[in-house]
mmCIF file of C-alpha atoms in Angstrom:
data_model
loop_
_atom_site.group_PDB
_atom_site.id
_atom_site.type_symbol
_atom_site.label_atom_id
_atom_site.label_comp_id
_atom_site.label_asym_id
_atom_site.label_seq_id
_atom_site.Cartn_x
_atom_site.Cartn_y
_atom_site.Cartn_z
ATOM 1 C CA MET A 13 0.061 0.454 -0.073
ATOM 2 C CA ALA A 14 1.543 3.078 -0.981
ATOM 3 C CA LEU A 15 1.154 6.164 1.365
ATOM 4 C CA LYS A 16 -0.274 9.274 -0.284
ATOM 5 C CA THR A 17 0.847 12.810 0.067
ATOM 6 C CA VAL A 18 -1.280 15.218 1.933
ATOM 7 C CA PHE A 19 -0.735 18.926 1.658
ATOM 8 C CA PHE A 20 -2.330 21.322 4.319
ATOM 9 C CA PHE A 21 -1.807 25.363 2.541
ATOM 10 C CA THR A 22 -2.986 27.901 5.142
ATOM 11 C CA PRO A 23 -4.564 30.910 3.817
ATOM 12 C CA ASP A 24 -1.659 32.938 4.462
ATOM 13 C CA GLU A 25 -0.346 30.078 1.517
ATOM 14 C CA ILE A 26 -2.443 30.721 -1.030
ATOM 15 C CA LEU A 27 -2.225 33.830 -3.506
ATOM 16 C CA GLN A 28 -4.602 35.474 -4.737
ATOM 17 C CA SER A 29 -3.329 37.325 -7.603
ATOM 18 C CA ALA A 30 -5.529 35.850 -10.191
ATOM 19 C CA PRO A 31 -8.829 36.586 -8.517
ATOM 20 C CA MET A 32 -7.461 40.541 -7.970
ATOM 21 C CA TYR A 33 -6.268 40.410 -12.299
ATOM 22 C CA GLN A 34 -9.970 39.539 -12.731
ATOM 23 C CA TYR A 35 -11.530 42.081 -10.882
ATOM 24 C CA LEU A 36 -8.546 44.875 -12.596
ATOM 25 C CA ASP A 37 -9.603 43.449 -15.790
ATOM 26 C CA ARG A 38 -13.279 45.029 -15.203
ATOM 27 C CA LYS A 39 -12.556 48.052 -13.495
ATOM 28 C CA LEU A 40 -13.280 46.929 -10.900
ATOM 29 C CA PHE A 41 -10.607 48.493 -8.057
ATOM 30 C CA LYS A 42 -12.397 48.530 -4.738
ATOM 31 C CA GLU A 43 -13.013 45.101 -5.083
ATOM 32 C CA ALA A 44 -9.907 44.364 -6.222
ATOM 33 C CA TYR A 45 -8.119 45.842 -3.745
ATOM 34 C CA GLN A 46 -10.556 43.125 -1.006
ATOM 35 C CA ILE A 47 -9.023 40.132 -2.826
ATOM 36 C CA ALA A 48 -5.475 41.543 -2.865
ATOM 37 C CA CYS A 49 -5.559 42.052 1.384
ATOM 38 C CA LEU A 50 -6.837 38.130 1.296
ATOM 39 C CA GLY A 51 -2.726 37.847 0.072
ATOM 40 C CA VAL A 52 -0.604 39.029 -3.263
ATOM 41 C CA THR A 53 2.677 39.854 -3.880
ATOM 42 C CA ASP A 54 4.566 43.211 -3.882
ATOM 43 C CA THR A 55 4.890 43.347 -7.685
ATOM 44 C CA ASP A 56 0.625 42.352 -7.774
ATOM 45 C CA TRP A 57 0.069 45.353 -5.045
ATOM 46 C CA ARG A 58 2.132 48.086 -7.538
ATOM 47 C CA GLU A 59 0.330 46.125 -10.381
ATOM 48 C CA LEU A 60 -3.329 47.419 -8.589
ATOM 49 C CA ALA A 61 -2.006 51.215 -7.417
ATOM 50 C CA MET A 62 -0.830 51.247 -10.909
ATOM 51 C CA GLU A 63 -4.240 51.030 -12.834
ATOM 52 C CA ALA A 64 -6.479 52.318 -10.524
ATOM 53 C CA LEU A 65 -4.740 55.536 -11.002
ATOM 54 C CA GLU A 66 -5.341 54.883 -14.592
ATOM 55 C CA GLY A 67 -8.494 53.977 -13.954
ATOM 56 C CA LEU A 68 -8.792 57.722 -12.027
ATOM 57 C CA ASP A 69 -9.690 55.411 -8.290
ATOM 58 C CA PHE A 70 -7.074 57.738 -6.343
ATOM 59 C CA GLU A 71 -7.927 56.475 -2.436
ATOM 60 C CA THR A 72 -7.491 52.271 -3.597
ATOM 61 C CA ALA A 73 -4.347 53.714 -5.991
ATOM 62 C CA LYS A 74 -3.009 55.464 -2.618
ATOM 63 C CA LYS A 75 -4.068 52.810 -0.324
ATOM 64 C CA ALA A 76 -2.508 50.023 -2.929
ATOM 65 C CA PHE A 77 0.526 52.120 -2.708
ATOM 66 C CA ILE A 78 0.822 52.282 1.327
ATOM 67 C CA ARG A 79 0.019 48.323 1.375
ATOM 68 C CA VAL A 80 4.083 48.341 -0.610
ATOM 69 C CA GLN A 81 5.316 51.137 1.537
ATOM 70 C CA ASP A 82 5.766 53.527 -2.021
ATOM 71 C CA LEU A 83 5.023 56.714 0.425
ATOM 72 C CA ILE A 84 6.699 58.609 -2.998
ATOM 73 C CA SER A 85 4.141 57.152 -5.087
ATOM 74 C CA SER A 86 1.458 57.575 -2.515
ATOM 75 C CA THR A 87 2.084 61.332 -2.123
ATOM 76 C CA GLU A 88 2.184 61.705 -6.294
ATOM 77 C CA VAL A 89 -1.353 60.077 -6.511
ATOM 78 C CA LYS A 90 -2.420 63.059 -3.942
ATOM 79 C CA VAL A 91 -0.756 65.580 -6.207
ATOM 80 C CA GLU A 92 -2.555 64.002 -9.892
ATOM 81 C CA ALA A 93 -5.537 63.808 -8.104
ATOM 82 C CA PHE A 94 -5.662 67.749 -7.431
ATOM 83 C CA LEU A 95 -4.584 68.695 -10.367
ATOM 84 C CA PHE A 96 -7.084 66.495 -12.186
ATOM 85 C CA VAL A 97 -9.386 68.242 -10.048
ATOM 86 C CA LYS A 98 -8.076 71.974 -11.163
ATOM 87 C CA LYS A 99 -8.780 70.647 -14.240
ATOM 88 C CA VAL A 100 -11.753 69.470 -13.943
ATOM 89 C CA ASN A 101 -13.037 72.784 -12.673
ATOM 90 C CA LEU A 102 -11.504 74.903 -14.507
ATOM 91 C CA GLY A 103 -13.015 73.056 -18.128
ATOM 92 C CA PHE A 104 -10.234 71.704 -19.692
ATOM 93 C CA ARG A 105 -10.753 70.039 -22.885
ATOM 94 C CA VAL A 106 -9.540 67.012 -24.083
ATOM 95 C CA GLN A 107 -9.294 66.479 -28.353
ATOM 96 C CA GLY A 108 -12.207 68.553 -28.477
ATOM 97 C CA GLN A 109 -14.453 67.835 -25.364
ATOM 98 C CA PRO A 110 -14.389 68.888 -21.986
ATOM 99 C CA LEU A 111 -12.400 66.663 -19.255
ATOM 100 C CA TRP A 112 -15.237 65.937 -16.980
ATOM 101 C CA GLN A 113 -16.722 64.183 -20.046
ATOM 102 C CA VAL A 114 -13.788 62.274 -21.581
ATOM 103 C CA TYR A 115 -12.884 60.809 -17.888
#
């Protein structure tokens, strides 16, 4: 009779990268953040932060940068959010459309 090897995983050993990327593909940044909190690599955290930043979800981007202790990028998120709000308030246009219609 052969012995079977049994593996036991604790929750912190199971990475949640794949589900997080599924949410990122759908631009559901807050949900991706919640999944990432269950356990992903630092690289995944940075990817989440950059995707959220590009998707103009500044709060999620800031929180994701903080999780990887990238405080410089977290500060840049605040500056970018501030500049975006200023541009919207000033009525800047992109390709002939008001900025608020582009984003």
